[in-house]
XYZ file of C-alpha atoms in Angstrom:
564
model
C -69.529 30.486 -60.288
C -73.117 29.465 -59.458
C -72.679 26.025 -61.073
C -69.426 25.473 -59.185
C -71.051 26.376 -55.840
C -73.945 24.002 -56.534
C -71.471 21.238 -57.331
C -69.716 21.785 -53.996
C -73.053 21.718 -52.137
C -74.062 18.480 -53.891
C -70.729 16.893 -52.978
C -71.079 17.935 -49.313
C -74.658 16.615 -49.153
C -73.647 13.347 -50.793
C -70.853 12.952 -48.244
C -73.209 13.537 -45.295
C -75.917 11.231 -46.663
C -73.325 8.517 -47.254
C -72.047 8.740 -43.685
C -75.588 8.825 -42.295
C -76.598 5.786 -44.347
C -73.498 3.931 -43.161
C -74.295 4.734 -39.519
C -77.905 3.565 -40.013
C -76.772 0.299 -41.626
C -74.215 -0.365 -38.861
C -76.769 0.473 -36.146
C -79.373 -1.795 -37.735
C -76.953 -4.704 -38.081
C -75.654 -4.371 -34.511
C -79.184 -3.937 -33.155
C -80.548 -6.922 -35.088
C -77.640 -9.106 -34.043
C -77.941 -7.978 -30.414
C -81.674 -8.812 -30.440
C -81.028 -12.271 -31.877
C -78.280 -12.934 -29.336
C -80.497 -11.737 -26.480
C -83.369 -13.924 -27.690
C -80.989 -16.881 -28.041
C -79.653 -16.337 -24.515
C -83.156 -16.120 -23.041
C -84.085 -19.319 -24.900
C -80.986 -21.136 -23.610
C -81.751 -20.092 -20.019
C -85.404 -21.151 -20.371
C -84.334 -24.493 -21.842
C -81.853 -25.035 -18.994
C -84.591 -24.344 -16.431
C -86.905 -26.877 -18.087
C -84.092 -29.438 -18.245
C -83.146 -28.876 -14.596
C -86.794 -29.076 -13.546
C -87.328 -32.342 -15.420
C -84.187 -33.848 -13.894
C -85.280 -32.859 -10.397
C -88.758 -34.263 -10.971
C -87.506 -37.644 -12.209
C -84.947 -37.982 -9.413
C -87.505 -36.977 -6.790
C -89.868 -39.681 -8.034
C -87.124 -42.314 -7.821
C -85.954 -41.245 -4.363
C -89.528 -40.888 -3.131
C -90.286 -44.428 -4.291
C -87.259 -45.860 -2.453
C -87.905 -43.876 0.730
C -91.597 -44.840 0.681
C -90.754 -48.519 0.310
C -88.148 -48.280 3.075
C -90.529 -46.431 5.363
C -93.261 -48.966 4.701
C -90.790 -51.757 5.450
C -89.701 -50.108 8.712
C -93.324 -49.728 9.770
C -93.985 -53.380 8.978
C -90.836 -54.553 10.711
C -91.726 -52.562 13.804
C -95.245 -53.983 13.776
C -94.560 -57.643 13.034
C -91.440 -57.996 15.098
C -92.676 -55.983 18.035
C -93.504 -59.115 20.081
C -89.939 -60.380 19.525
C -88.213 -57.064 20.249
C -90.005 -55.840 23.373
C -89.170 -58.939 25.383
C -86.522 -58.722 28.045
C -84.403 -60.903 25.808
C -85.365 -60.138 22.174
C -85.815 -63.086 19.849
C -82.906 -62.364 17.543
C -83.501 -65.266 15.157
C -87.139 -64.454 14.418
C -86.391 -60.740 14.106
C -83.553 -61.459 11.688
C -85.875 -63.531 9.507
C -88.265 -60.596 9.242
C -85.428 -58.165 8.411
C -83.989 -60.555 5.816
C -87.388 -60.790 4.169
C -87.608 -57.045 3.632
C -83.933 -56.798 2.733
C -84.504 -59.226 -0.144
C -87.285 -57.035 -1.572
C -85.253 -53.841 -1.339
C -81.882 -54.098 -3.129
C -81.476 -50.330 -2.683
C -81.017 -50.894 1.071
C -77.551 -51.925 2.175
C -78.772 -53.393 5.484
C -81.624 -53.463 8.002
C -80.644 -53.303 11.669
C -82.130 -53.246 15.146
C -80.480 -51.529 18.115
C -81.736 -51.816 21.705
C -82.337 -48.990 24.166
C -78.618 -48.877 24.971
C -77.594 -48.489 21.347
C -76.265 -52.031 20.931
C -76.924 -53.401 17.435
C -78.532 -56.776 18.090
C -79.865 -57.644 14.613
C -78.065 -56.928 11.340
C -78.886 -58.308 7.875
C -75.329 -57.611 6.790
C -73.520 -60.639 8.198
C -70.118 -59.675 6.793
C -69.447 -56.987 9.359
C -68.415 -56.978 13.008
C -71.013 -57.569 15.709
C -71.386 -55.969 19.120
C -71.248 -52.438 17.698
C -72.869 -49.578 19.600
C -74.585 -46.635 17.933
C -75.421 -44.864 21.159
C -73.420 -41.803 20.027
C -75.198 -41.470 16.710
C -77.453 -38.456 16.204
C -80.336 -40.488 14.776
C -80.283 -42.861 17.801
C -80.334 -39.948 20.252
C -83.162 -38.369 18.275
C -85.467 -41.371 18.830
C -84.307 -41.800 22.386
C -85.363 -38.253 23.254
C -88.460 -37.930 21.048
C -91.412 -40.175 21.702
C -92.996 -39.714 18.292
C -92.845 -42.522 15.786
C -91.866 -40.237 12.952
C -89.425 -41.419 10.280
C -86.013 -39.836 10.748
C -83.435 -39.378 7.976
C -79.887 -38.956 9.219
C -77.150 -36.794 7.759
C -74.369 -38.608 5.842
C -72.107 -40.548 8.198
C -69.271 -43.016 7.997
C -70.515 -46.490 8.914
C -68.994 -48.085 12.005
C -69.396 -51.459 10.366
C -67.610 -51.131 7.009
C -66.443 -47.492 6.794
C -68.732 -46.621 3.905
C -70.546 -43.270 3.596
C -74.234 -43.907 4.307
C -77.472 -42.322 5.427
C -80.019 -44.043 7.636
C -83.805 -44.053 7.695
C -84.988 -45.036 11.186
C -88.075 -45.450 13.332
C -88.540 -45.729 17.090
C -89.518 -49.097 18.597
C -91.676 -48.491 21.682
C -92.777 -50.870 24.430
C -96.406 -51.397 25.332
C -96.270 -48.379 27.651
C -94.598 -46.330 24.897
C -91.237 -46.310 26.621
C -88.096 -46.502 24.485
C -87.060 -50.041 23.511
C -84.698 -49.192 20.657
C -84.756 -48.378 16.944
C -85.065 -50.244 13.687
C -83.298 -48.625 10.768
C -82.323 -49.072 7.129
C -78.851 -48.220 5.851
C -78.546 -46.778 2.321
C -75.080 -46.612 0.788
C -74.410 -43.247 -0.882
C -73.102 -45.173 -3.872
C -76.737 -46.043 -4.552
C -77.481 -42.348 -5.142
C -74.409 -42.189 -7.322
C -75.720 -45.010 -9.540
C -79.118 -43.338 -9.607
C -77.875 -39.835 -10.481
C -74.662 -40.356 -12.437
C -76.571 -41.070 -15.649
C -78.123 -37.580 -15.583
C -76.253 -35.052 -17.750
C -75.715 -31.843 -15.806
C -72.731 -30.622 -17.767
C -69.124 -30.199 -16.729
C -69.811 -27.857 -13.801
C -73.416 -28.752 -12.927
C -74.528 -30.638 -9.834
C -77.455 -32.434 -8.222
C -78.031 -32.114 -4.492
C -80.235 -33.919 -1.988
C -80.895 -31.560 0.931
C -82.787 -31.987 4.196
C -85.477 -29.336 4.657
C -85.463 -29.580 8.446
C -81.936 -28.335 8.977
C -80.560 -27.589 5.484
C -78.020 -30.429 5.686
C -76.508 -31.641 2.421
C -77.350 -35.357 2.278
C -75.784 -36.101 -1.089
C -74.185 -34.191 -3.939
C -73.216 -35.228 -7.439
C -70.401 -35.045 -8.263
C -69.699 -36.300 -4.784
C -67.255 -34.559 -2.503
C -67.272 -36.174 0.944
C -65.811 -33.006 2.477
C -69.074 -31.159 1.755
C -71.480 -33.897 2.835
C -73.275 -33.103 6.081
C -72.611 -29.381 5.792
C -75.379 -26.842 6.167
C -76.434 -25.191 2.908
C -76.647 -21.385 2.973
C -79.548 -20.251 0.818
C -80.202 -16.728 -0.347
C -83.272 -14.994 1.073
C -85.335 -15.489 -2.093
C -84.518 -19.204 -2.112
C -85.526 -19.531 1.546
C -88.806 -17.824 0.718
C -89.489 -20.370 -2.042
C -88.683 -23.321 0.219
C -90.808 -22.043 3.088
C -93.779 -21.402 0.807
C -96.345 -24.057 -0.085
C -94.717 -24.635 -3.487
C -93.399 -28.083 -4.286
C -91.158 -26.927 -7.117
C -89.435 -23.794 -8.340
C -86.285 -22.218 -9.732
C -83.660 -19.814 -8.455
C -80.212 -18.581 -9.406
C -77.246 -18.142 -7.104
C -73.565 -18.955 -6.779
C -72.970 -22.517 -5.649
C -71.677 -22.648 -2.079
C -69.263 -25.432 -3.112
C -67.574 -24.179 -6.302
C -68.879 -20.551 -6.219
C -70.054 -20.753 -9.834
C -73.186 -18.991 -11.047
C -75.890 -21.592 -11.532
C -79.573 -21.934 -12.321
C -81.257 -24.308 -9.870
C -84.565 -26.119 -10.200
C -85.841 -27.882 -7.092
C -88.451 -30.492 -6.277
C -89.585 -30.444 -2.671
C -90.908 -33.557 -0.907
C -92.735 -32.637 2.273
C -93.529 -36.261 3.162
C -89.853 -36.972 3.813
C -88.712 -33.350 4.238
C -86.066 -33.217 1.555
C -85.587 -31.399 -1.695
C -83.791 -32.436 -4.876
C -82.018 -29.495 -6.533
C -80.487 -29.677 -10.003
C -77.987 -26.902 -10.698
C -76.824 -26.124 -14.230
C -73.828 -23.820 -14.570
C -74.163 -20.866 -16.918
C -70.723 -21.582 -18.333
C -72.052 -24.982 -19.471
C -75.496 -24.324 -20.887
C -74.411 -20.944 -22.311
C -71.136 -22.249 -23.770
C -72.596 -22.492 -27.275
C -74.186 -19.094 -26.800
C -70.824 -17.595 -25.781
C -69.296 -19.168 -28.882
C -72.089 -17.696 -30.987
C -71.532 -14.354 -29.266
C -67.817 -14.363 -30.079
C -68.537 -15.431 -33.651
C -71.184 -12.740 -34.016
C -68.886 -10.090 -32.541
C -66.122 -11.130 -34.926
C -68.445 -11.151 -37.943
C -70.086 -7.843 -37.026
C -66.713 -6.254 -36.227
C -65.276 -7.509 -39.516
C -68.329 -6.246 -41.396
C -68.265 -2.864 -39.639
C -64.526 -2.487 -40.206
C -64.966 -3.475 -43.851
C -67.865 -1.069 -44.228
C -65.962 1.780 -42.588
C -62.864 0.912 -44.599
C -64.938 0.920 -47.793
C -66.552 4.214 -46.770
C -63.166 5.795 -46.065
C -61.787 4.497 -49.352
C -64.825 5.793 -51.217
C -64.627 9.177 -49.495
C -60.917 9.341 -50.287
C -61.768 8.472 -53.873
C -64.324 11.272 -53.956
C -61.845 13.682 -52.402
C -59.051 12.592 -54.724
C -61.403 12.828 -57.675
C -62.424 16.308 -56.601
C -58.811 17.236 -55.951
C -57.861 15.868 -59.350
C -60.550 17.970 -60.973
C -59.373 20.989 -59.036
C -55.792 20.201 -59.931
C -56.674 19.906 -63.624
C -58.582 23.165 -63.364
C -55.615 24.750 -61.588
C -53.170 23.444 -64.184
C -55.414 24.722 -66.965
C -55.634 28.078 -65.232
C -51.881 28.170 -64.741
C -51.337 27.179 -68.339
C -53.549 30.020 -69.482
C -51.807 32.431 -67.108
C -48.441 31.125 -68.258
C -49.315 31.751 -71.882
C -50.558 35.214 -70.992
C -47.445 35.797 -68.885
C -45.231 34.766 -71.763
C -47.034 37.132 -74.097
C -47.077 39.903 -71.521
C -43.409 39.402 -70.742
C -42.542 39.533 -74.443
C -44.745 42.546 -75.161
C -43.967 44.511 -72.008
C -40.391 43.706 -71.075
C -38.935 45.344 -74.202
C -40.952 48.570 -73.812
C -40.135 48.575 -70.089
C -36.427 48.298 -70.868
C -36.721 51.229 -73.310
C -38.688 53.314 -70.782
C -36.183 52.554 -68.053
C -33.240 53.343 -70.350
C -34.763 56.633 -71.613
C -35.578 57.622 -68.031
C -32.008 57.008 -66.916
C -30.645 58.978 -69.931
C -33.003 61.880 -69.216
C -31.950 61.927 -65.570
C -28.250 61.863 -66.567
C -28.769 64.756 -69.049
C -30.420 66.824 -66.344
C -27.585 66.066 -63.938
C -24.868 66.802 -66.598
C -26.486 70.052 -67.708
C -26.617 71.108 -64.122
C -30.259 72.049 -64.446
C -31.529 72.472 -60.914
C -34.894 70.701 -61.083
C -35.130 68.196 -58.188
C -38.833 67.624 -58.821
C -38.162 66.472 -62.360
C -35.337 64.155 -61.200
C -37.600 62.597 -58.525
C -40.353 61.972 -61.074
C -37.879 60.245 -63.375
C -36.652 58.163 -60.409
C -40.265 57.200 -59.607
C -40.712 56.088 -63.218
C -37.687 53.788 -62.858
C -39.095 52.286 -59.607
C -42.464 51.603 -61.234
C -40.688 49.932 -64.147
C -38.805 47.668 -61.711
C -42.078 46.856 -59.911
C -43.786 45.909 -63.174
C -40.792 43.775 -64.141
C -40.919 41.906 -60.792
C -44.634 41.245 -61.214
C -44.045 39.817 -64.666
C -41.190 37.724 -63.248
C -43.595 36.315 -60.649
C -46.089 35.418 -63.348
C -43.366 33.635 -65.283
C -42.824 31.337 -62.278
C -46.305 29.878 -62.874
C -45.348 29.050 -66.430
C -42.660 26.674 -65.148
C -45.173 24.544 -63.111
C -46.563 23.105 -66.313
C -43.241 21.759 -67.536
C -41.022 21.510 -64.435
C -39.730 18.117 -63.310
C -38.284 17.171 -59.952
C -34.619 18.017 -59.466
C -32.348 19.482 -56.805
C -32.865 23.137 -55.916
C -31.337 25.344 -53.281
C -33.799 26.257 -50.547
C -33.414 29.947 -51.346
C -34.484 29.234 -54.939
C -37.827 28.073 -53.556
C -38.492 30.816 -51.024
C -37.149 34.048 -52.527
C -39.315 33.934 -55.698
C -42.458 33.593 -53.540
C -41.350 36.566 -51.437
C -40.763 38.600 -54.606
C -44.361 37.953 -55.712
C -45.759 39.543 -52.539
C -42.928 41.963 -51.648
C -44.604 45.005 -53.150
C -47.935 44.160 -51.523
C -46.205 43.805 -48.168
C -44.495 47.144 -48.747
C -47.788 48.837 -49.716
C -49.457 47.540 -46.512
C -46.459 48.373 -44.270
C -45.940 44.729 -43.331
C -42.537 43.893 -41.846
C -40.912 40.688 -43.117
C -38.466 38.985 -40.763
C -36.529 36.426 -42.796
C -33.896 34.309 -41.093
C -30.757 33.356 -42.985
C -31.812 30.650 -45.419
C -29.787 27.442 -44.849
C -27.733 26.277 -47.800
C -29.544 23.023 -48.382
C -30.720 21.112 -51.410
C -34.328 19.982 -51.856
C -35.366 17.463 -54.527
C -38.689 18.861 -55.760
C -40.794 20.415 -58.479
C -39.649 24.010 -58.003
C -42.778 25.695 -59.277
C -45.051 23.577 -57.057
C -43.058 24.309 -53.888
C -42.929 28.015 -54.781
C -46.707 27.823 -55.186
C -46.978 26.509 -51.591
C -45.007 29.475 -50.235
C -47.033 31.864 -52.423
C -50.289 30.496 -50.913
C -49.025 30.740 -47.320
C -47.567 34.244 -47.743
C -50.792 35.360 -49.451
C -52.822 34.106 -46.470
C -50.420 35.800 -44.053
C -50.649 39.143 -45.887
C -54.476 38.955 -45.952
C -54.539 38.083 -42.239
C -52.392 40.966 -40.942
C -52.935 43.827 -43.419
C -55.697 45.356 -41.282
C -54.050 44.720 -37.884
C -52.299 47.308 -35.759
C -49.126 45.204 -35.607
C -48.213 43.837 -39.030
C -45.368 41.385 -39.387
C -44.501 38.081 -41.005
C -41.523 35.932 -40.024
C -39.913 32.939 -41.752
C -37.707 30.718 -39.595
C -35.783 27.508 -40.329
C -34.802 24.428 -38.304
C -32.819 21.486 -39.631
C -33.994 18.221 -38.055
C -32.524 14.874 -39.119
C -33.290 14.488 -42.841
C -35.833 17.300 -42.913
C -35.902 21.067 -42.994
C -38.629 22.650 -40.854
C -39.891 26.003 -42.187
C -42.074 28.047 -39.819
C -44.129 30.868 -41.351
C -45.582 32.994 -38.535
C -47.621 36.195 -38.715
C -48.959 38.630 -36.142
C -52.437 37.116 -36.285
C -54.107 35.768 -33.132
C -53.622 32.073 -33.937
C -55.808 29.258 -35.199
C -58.508 27.457 -33.206
C -58.441 23.678 -32.842
C -61.724 23.428 -34.737
C -60.371 25.388 -37.720
C -57.052 23.518 -37.604
C -58.811 20.199 -38.191
C -60.523 21.463 -41.371
C -57.975 23.886 -42.815
C -56.690 21.469 -45.453
C -60.193 20.341 -46.490
C -61.119 21.461 -50.013
C -63.211 24.659 -50.128
C -62.834 25.360 -46.392
C -61.843 28.960 -45.708
C -61.882 31.330 -42.744
C -61.863 34.374 -45.013
C -64.862 36.541 -45.772
C -67.141 35.334 -48.624
C -65.612 36.230 -51.978
C -62.122 36.608 -50.468
C -60.902 33.083 -51.109
C -61.780 29.732 -52.719
C -60.638 27.525 -49.849
C -58.311 25.604 -52.170
C -54.931 27.159 -51.342
C -54.131 25.110 -48.245
C -55.668 21.881 -49.596
C -53.584 22.195 -52.778
C -50.482 23.054 -50.741
C -51.047 20.066 -48.448
C -51.417 17.741 -51.441
C -48.240 19.127 -53.046
C -46.175 18.667 -49.871
C -47.509 15.142 -49.288
C -46.573 14.241 -52.868
C -43.052 15.452 -52.045
C -42.889 13.327 -48.891
C -43.374 16.361 -46.657
C -46.237 17.813 -44.647
C -48.156 20.963 -43.793
C -49.559 21.674 -40.339
C -50.518 24.559 -38.102
C -49.346 25.126 -34.553
C -52.455 25.594 -32.410
C -50.263 26.173 -29.339
C -48.661 29.293 -30.827
C -50.076 32.621 -29.624
C -49.697 33.884 -33.207
C -50.745 32.228 -36.444
C -48.041 29.753 -37.433
C -47.832 27.227 -40.258
C -45.131 24.565 -40.316
C -43.754 23.113 -43.540
C -41.649 19.952 -43.509
C -39.524 19.114 -46.555
C -37.046 16.330 -47.126
C -33.532 17.505 -47.891
C -30.844 15.870 -49.978
C -27.721 14.688 -48.162
C -28.620 16.288 -44.834
C -25.054 15.916 -43.561
C -23.607 18.066 -46.408
C -24.069 21.796 -47.050
C -24.218 23.158 -50.561
C -20.792 24.435 -51.619
């Protein structure tokens, strides 16, 4: 017994260690993969920030160069043509020559123009457009008209009155000798120029590049261009505003784009000379697309590995359980075989003497009755001898049932042929312990089974029921039947207080028992469960019953026909 207990303990420990090792391996793999994915994501974000920063820096240098050249040209034009422009009647020809000269050196500029104090455009290097156009209503003209400073002014995107193109203007005030307003000289830059400058930069499918005025937050240009958004005021988050208002000339921030509402990482380059910033926004869905693909691949691989590992663990545990069950089954068969051989010998050696004892007892009782000897005590003793003989005979008959399990094959049996022999095995014990048995009428149904194995199931369950109630105040066992489709449901209930959910989960595990130590092996229910599953049936307990109840399900033959 000690060796068997140690074997069980070793099996349980091996099972726990195996599960623990599996959990550790799964945790390590998931943790390692999660770390690698996190590191990869951080690297992708850092790379996108560097890329966005580089793009903003290069574009800022290009735009700064153009704006500086334009501003220098406007200063020169204002200086050299001042004597021609401040006259009562400006010298248009000479002024145009000066503007043409600078126009030729700046292909980025669409046109240079001069407008007088009334907003009338008097000089225009673009000769393919209408003349006599007034810009008095333009914001940039009103700005110079009101402000006396000679500061360069960059307009918001507007539709040109001359050719209908979307443009921005860079303008300077032209003063008279007494600093009164004489008009403005300005350069027109077609937004298509920015498109040619920026379109070669790869910002991904959903990325964008924006040119924004610092003074008022106006969107001067955006790639990809959407004219509906040009000239709108950009709404920055508080952290972004803090960066812009600081002394930094570059930085990064993340926010949802106000145009397409997509989460983006922005890198900006701020030019305080011309009060604009270039912001390159890279969408997470673009620069993390490969990472998302890697994530999905990793999740699939890890999930497949974990499922495979768990599946392998379950299969291995089932193998261990089946192997243990097989060993137990072989042991049980060997035990039954030994008992069967003993039962056969006992039956042969005892049945004949029992028959003689019973016959002699009956003859003696008949002689006493015929001779009219009045000795009731002697008659009762002879009657008791006959009852004990019957009891011994029933016990031997029960042992002989076990002999059949070694050689029985599956065939059709009446349901009563499976239940009544099990009841006979425990009938005397139930009688000795004053246990009431409530047996419903057994349906006349056929079950295709190994008779001895199914009887063994009922023997196990009735044995457990007897052990459970023998010391209770109320002692009863009931067996009820319910025909359902192609199955017969057999409910064995006793007066016990029921089974807890925790115990119900483990009841059919090998070696699990709720009995006191030494009162059971914990194999009865596991063996019974295996037998019923091999017969296409099942064994379960009803945790919702106020009393202890086990439910057996067996398949019946020809469920629509009763046995004749």
